Coordinates of C-alpha atoms and ligand atoms in Angstrom, one line a residue:
M1 CA 111.1 99.3 102.7
Q2 CA 110.0 95.7 103.6
L3 CA 107.1 93.9 102.2
I4 CA 104.8 92.1 104.7
D5 CA 104.1 88.6 103.4
G6 CA 100.5 87.9 104.3
K7 CA 100.6 84.5 102.7
A8 CA 103.5 83.4 104.9
V9 CA 101.9 84.8 108.1
S10 CA 98.6 83.3 107.3
A11 CA 100.2 79.9 106.5
A12 CA 101.8 80.0 110.0
V13 CA 98.5 80.8 111.7
K14 CA 96.7 77.9 109.8
E15 CA 99.5 75.5 110.7
R16 CA 99.2 76.4 114.4
I17 CA 95.4 75.8 114.1
R18 CA 95.9 72.5 112.2
A19 CA 98.4 71.2 114.8
E20 CA 96.0 72.1 117.7
I21 CA 93.1 70.4 116.0
E22 CA 95.2 67.3 115.4
R23 CA 96.7 67.2 118.9
D24 CA 93.3 67.4 120.6
K25 CA 91.5 65.2 118.0
L26 CA 88.8 67.9 117.5
D27 CA 85.9 67.3 115.1
I28 CA 85.0 70.8 113.9
G29 CA 82.5 71.8 111.2
L30 CA 82.0 75.1 109.4
A31 CA 78.8 75.7 107.4
V32 CA 79.2 78.1 104.5
I33 CA 76.1 79.6 102.9
I34 CA 76.3 81.2 99.5
V35 CA 73.2 82.7 97.8
G36 CA 73.1 83.4 94.1
N37 CA 75.8 83.7 91.5
N38 CA 78.2 86.4 92.6
Q39 CA 81.6 85.4 91.1
A40 CA 83.7 87.2 93.7
S41 CA 81.7 85.5 96.5
R42 CA 82.3 82.1 94.8
V43 CA 86.0 82.8 94.8
Y44 CA 86.0 83.8 98.5
V45 CA 83.9 80.7 99.5
N46 CA 86.2 78.4 97.6
N47 CA 89.2 79.9 99.4
K48 CA 87.5 79.5 102.7
K49 CA 86.8 75.8 101.9
K50 CA 90.4 75.3 100.9
A51 CA 91.6 76.8 104.2
C52 CA 89.3 74.4 106.1
E53 CA 90.9 71.5 104.4
V54 CA 94.4 72.7 105.3
C55 CA 93.4 73.1 109.0
G56 CA 91.4 69.9 109.3
I57 CA 88.0 71.6 109.6
K58 CA 85.0 70.0 107.8
S59 CA 83.2 72.5 105.6
Y60 CA 79.6 72.1 104.6
E61 CA 78.5 74.2 101.7
Y62 CA 74.9 75.4 101.2
A63 CA 74.8 76.9 97.7
L64 CA 71.3 78.4 97.4
P65 CA 69.7 79.8 94.2
E66 CA 69.4 83.6 93.6
E67 CA 65.6 83.4 94.2
T68 CA 65.9 82.0 97.7
T69 CA 63.4 83.7 100.1
Q70 CA 64.2 85.3 103.4
Q71 CA 62.1 82.7 105.1
E72 CA 64.0 79.8 103.5
L73 CA 67.4 81.3 104.4
L74 CA 66.3 81.9 108.0
E75 CA 65.0 78.4 108.2
L76 CA 68.4 77.0 107.1
I77 CA 70.2 79.2 109.6
D78 CA 67.8 77.9 112.3
T79 CA 68.6 74.3 111.4
L80 CA 72.4 75.0 111.4
N81 CA 72.1 76.8 114.7
K82 CA 70.8 73.5 116.2
A83 CA 73.1 71.1 114.3
D84 CA 75.7 69.5 116.6
N85 CA 78.2 68.9 113.8
V86 CA 78.2 72.6 112.8
N87 CA 80.4 74.8 115.1
G88 CA 80.5 77.9 112.9
I89 CA 78.2 79.4 110.4
L90 CA 79.1 82.0 107.8
C91 CA 76.8 83.5 105.2
Q92 CA 78.8 85.1 102.4
L93 CA 77.9 88.7 101.8
P94 CA 76.7 90.6 99.9
L95 CA 73.3 88.8 99.6
P96 CA 71.0 89.4 96.6
A97 CA 69.2 92.7 97.0
H98 CA 65.8 91.2 98.0
L99 CA 67.3 89.6 101.1
D100 CA 67.7 91.4 104.5
E101 CA 71.3 91.1 105.5
K102 CA 70.9 92.6 108.9
Q103 CA 68.2 90.1 109.8
V104 CA 70.3 87.2 108.5
I105 CA 73.3 88.3 110.5
E106 CA 71.2 88.6 113.7
A107 CA 69.7 85.1 113.1
I108 CA 73.0 83.3 113.4
S109 CA 73.6 82.1 116.9
P110 CA 76.3 84.4 118.6
L111 CA 78.1 81.2 119.6
K112 CA 78.4 80.1 116.0
D113 CA 78.9 83.6 114.5
V114 CA 82.5 83.1 113.2
D115 CA 82.5 86.3 111.2
A116 CA 81.7 88.2 114.4
F117 CA 79.1 90.3 112.6
N118 CA 76.2 89.7 115.1
A119 CA 75.5 92.6 117.4
V120 CA 76.3 90.5 120.5
N121 CA 79.8 89.8 119.2
V122 CA 80.3 93.4 117.9
G123 CA 79.4 94.6 121.4
K124 CA 81.9 92.2 122.9
I125 CA 84.6 93.6 120.6
M126 CA 83.7 97.1 121.7
I127 CA 84.3 96.2 125.4
G128 CA 87.4 94.2 124.7
D129 CA 85.8 90.9 125.8
Y130 CA 86.5 88.9 122.6
A131 CA 84.5 85.8 121.9
F132 CA 85.3 86.0 118.2
L133 CA 87.8 88.3 116.5
P134 CA 86.7 90.5 113.7
C135 CA 88.5 88.6 110.9
T136 CA 89.9 91.3 108.7
P137 CA 91.0 93.7 111.4
A138 CA 92.4 90.8 113.5
G139 CA 94.4 89.8 110.4
V140 CA 95.7 93.3 110.1
M141 CA 96.8 93.2 113.7
E142 CA 98.7 89.9 113.1
L143 CA 100.4 91.5 110.1
I144 CA 101.5 94.6 112.2
H145 CA 102.7 92.3 114.9
S146 CA 104.7 90.3 112.4
T147 CA 106.8 93.4 111.7
G148 CA 107.8 93.7 115.4
T149 CA 106.1 97.1 115.5
D150 CA 104.7 98.0 119.0
V151 CA 101.3 99.7 118.5
C152 CA 101.2 101.2 122.0
G153 CA 101.3 105.0 121.8
K154 CA 101.5 105.1 118.0
E155 CA 99.5 107.5 115.8
C156 CA 97.2 105.2 113.8
V157 CA 94.9 106.4 111.0
V158 CA 92.2 104.1 109.6
I159 CA 90.5 105.3 106.4
G160 CA 87.0 103.8 106.3
R161 CA 84.3 103.3 108.9
S162 CA 82.4 100.3 107.8
N163 CA 81.0 97.8 110.4
I164 CA 83.1 95.0 109.1
V165 CA 86.5 96.7 108.7
G166 CA 87.0 100.4 109.7
K167 CA 85.1 100.5 113.0
P168 CA 86.4 97.2 114.5
M169 CA 89.9 98.0 113.2
A170 CA 89.9 101.2 115.2
M171 CA 88.8 99.2 118.3
L172 CA 91.6 96.6 118.0
L173 CA 94.2 99.4 117.6
L174 CA 92.7 101.2 120.6
H175 CA 92.8 98.1 122.7
E176 CA 96.5 98.0 122.1
N177 CA 96.8 101.6 123.3
A178 CA 97.3 103.4 119.9
T179 CA 96.0 106.9 119.4
V180 CA 93.4 106.3 116.7
T181 CA 91.8 108.5 114.1
V182 CA 89.1 107.2 111.9
C183 CA 88.6 108.9 108.5
H184 CA 85.7 108.7 106.0
S185 CA 84.2 110.4 103.0
R186 CA 83.4 113.6 105.0
T187 CA 86.9 113.9 106.6
K188 CA 88.5 117.3 105.9
D189 CA 92.1 117.5 104.8
L190 CA 92.4 113.7 104.5
A191 CA 96.0 113.8 103.2
E192 CA 97.1 115.9 106.2
V193 CA 95.4 113.6 108.7
C194 CA 97.0 110.5 107.0
R195 CA 100.5 112.1 107.1
R196 CA 100.3 112.0 110.9
A197 CA 100.1 108.2 110.8
D198 CA 102.8 105.9 112.1
I199 CA 100.5 103.1 111.0
L200 CA 98.1 103.8 108.2
V201 CA 95.3 101.3 107.4
S202 CA 93.3 101.9 104.2
A203 CA 89.8 100.3 103.8
V204 CA 88.1 102.4 101.2
G205 CA 87.7 100.3 98.2
R206 CA 89.2 102.5 95.5
A207 CA 92.3 101.8 93.4
D208 CA 95.1 104.4 93.7
F209 CA 93.4 106.2 96.5
V210 CA 96.4 106.4 98.9
T211 CA 99.2 108.4 97.2
A212 CA 102.7 109.2 98.4
D213 CA 101.8 112.7 99.6
M214 CA 99.4 111.1 102.2
V215 CA 102.2 108.9 103.8
K216 CA 104.8 109.9 106.4
D217 CA 108.3 108.7 105.9
G218 CA 108.8 105.4 107.7
A219 CA 105.1 104.6 108.1
V220 CA 103.7 101.1 108.2
V221 CA 101.0 101.0 105.5
I222 CA 98.3 98.3 105.5
D223 CA 96.2 98.0 102.4
V224 CA 92.8 96.3 103.0
G225 CA 91.3 97.4 99.7
M226 CA 90.4 94.8 97.1
N227 CA 89.7 96.5 93.8
R228 CA 90.0 95.8 90.1
N229 CA 92.2 98.1 88.1
A230 CA 91.5 99.2 84.5
E231 CA 93.0 95.9 83.2
G232 CA 90.8 93.9 85.6
K233 CA 93.7 92.9 87.9
L234 CA 93.2 92.7 91.6
C235 CA 94.7 95.7 93.4
G236 CA 94.4 97.5 96.7
D237 CA 93.7 101.2 97.7
V238 CA 97.4 102.2 97.8
K239 CA 99.3 103.5 94.8
F240 CA 102.0 100.9 95.6
D241 CA 104.9 102.0 93.4
E242 CA 105.0 105.6 94.7
V243 CA 104.0 104.8 98.3
A244 CA 106.2 101.7 99.0
P245 CA 109.6 103.6 98.9
K246 CA 108.4 105.9 101.8
C247 CA 107.3 103.0 104.1
S248 CA 109.1 101.0 106.7
Y249 CA 106.6 98.1 105.9
I250 CA 103.8 97.7 103.5
T251 CA 101.4 95.0 102.5
P252 CA 101.0 93.9 98.9
V253 CA 97.6 93.2 97.2
P254 CA 97.2 90.4 96.5
G255 CA 99.1 88.5 99.2
G256 CA 98.6 90.9 102.1
V257 CA 95.4 91.2 104.2
G258 CA 93.3 88.9 102.1
P259 CA 94.9 85.6 103.2
M260 CA 94.9 86.8 106.8
T261 CA 91.1 87.3 106.9
I262 CA 90.6 83.6 106.1
A263 CA 93.2 82.5 108.6
M264 CA 91.4 84.5 111.3
L265 CA 88.1 82.8 110.2
M266 CA 89.7 79.5 110.9
Q267 CA 90.9 80.7 114.3
N268 CA 87.3 81.8 115.1
T269 CA 85.9 78.4 114.0
L270 CA 88.3 76.6 116.4
K271 CA 87.3 79.1 119.2
A272 CA 83.6 78.4 118.4
K273 CA 84.3 74.7 119.0
R274 CA 86.0 75.4 122.3
L275 CA 83.2 77.7 123.5
Q276 CA 80.6 75.2 122.6
D277 CA 82.4 72.4 124.4
E278 CA 82.7 74.5 127.6
Ligands
LIG301 P1 82.6 100.1 102.5 O1 81.5 99.6 103.5 O2 82.2 100.6 101.2 O3 83.3 101.3 103.3 C1 84.2 102.2 102.6 C2 84.6 103.3 103.5 O4 85.5 104.1 102.8 C3 83.4 104.1 104.0 O5 83.5 104.4 105.4 C4 83.6 105.4 103.3 O6 83.2 106.6 104.0 C5 85.1 105.5 103.0 N1 85.4 106.3 101.9 C6 84.8 106.2 100.6 N2 85.3 107.2 99.9 C7 86.1 108.0 100.7 C8 86.9 109.1 100.4 N3 86.9 109.8 99.3 N4 87.6 109.6 101.5 C9 87.6 109.0 102.7 N5 86.9 107.9 102.9 C10 86.2 107.4 101.9 O7 83.7 99.1 102.3 P2 84.3 97.9 103.3 O8 83.4 96.8 103.3 O9 84.8 98.5 104.6 O10 85.6 97.5 102.4 C11 86.6 98.4 102.1 C12 87.6 97.7 101.1 O11 88.2 96.6 101.8 C13 86.9 97.1 99.9 O12 87.8 97.3 98.8 C14 86.7 95.7 100.2 O13 86.7 94.9 99.1 C15 88.0 95.4 101.0 N6 87.9 94.3 102.0 C16 88.9 93.5 102.0 C17 88.9 92.4 102.9 C18 90.0 91.5 102.8 O14 89.9 90.4 103.4 N7 91.2 91.9 102.3 C19 87.8 92.2 103.7 C20 86.7 93.1 103.7 C21 86.8 94.2 102.8 P3 81.6 106.9 104.3 O15 81.3 106.0 105.5 O16 81.6 108.3 104.7 O17 80.8 106.5 103.1

């Protein structure tokens, strides 16, 4: 079994981006909107700002109070859509319950939508005409590539069908000619379906969900889950100790998919600048 080092792969991606920005003397700005006091969101936003620093991208934070109205948020997005110094806009999710996430996502200009959540960009991913990469699934693909595994013709099983992870994950695997099965809470005989997988990607959000009996010998296992265990420690979906010995490659949590998501966000921000300069 070999561990896939997400931190190392992500550092290499960020270094490539930093070098390109420096070489071409690009002035790039990412606006990061955070509403309310969600602690996990604060950690993610801080990590994204740190990655911007590493890459030489300016980050502009808009920390709005919990009671921000939909109108105020939409007005800010409108201003940022028009701002020349802002190439990418991300609004950290989840938003407080009184705000309409879908409307907020659709308000971000597709040319600045570096999370690739806007329907225009989701549609482009579907037809394989990428403006922006879906960050987490694209990070997973980089990790799979880092193992030297050829996805073409492989049986791939994705557990989870969310719009931000499961569905775009399936699309990226399909674009590389995998045979893809997407599982969800209504899937029958989940363990049996998962045992078919040469590459198993879990994006469920439950600790200890993927157990050894669900994994084929020699599989590549990618754990997207970010959960807290009983002791409050960050953990993935995979019961690591019993699954790892069966795998050819496996990602740890932390230090697997998480850092890659942020690296892909940086890549999208650079792409946004290039698209806007065209
Ligand atoms: P989500 O929207 O809650 O989706 C979870 C998916 O898991 C759903 O499709 C759900 O099926 C499925 N599921 C739930 N219980 C199941 C069961 N018993 N059997 C089979 N499938 C089941 O979550 P998400 O936003 O995709 O995120 C998933 C996990 O990834 C979370 O832990 C999240 O924190 C993490 N995440 C990590 C990163 C990163 O950068 N590392 C980025 C994004 C998300 P139904 O559709 O049938 O309900």
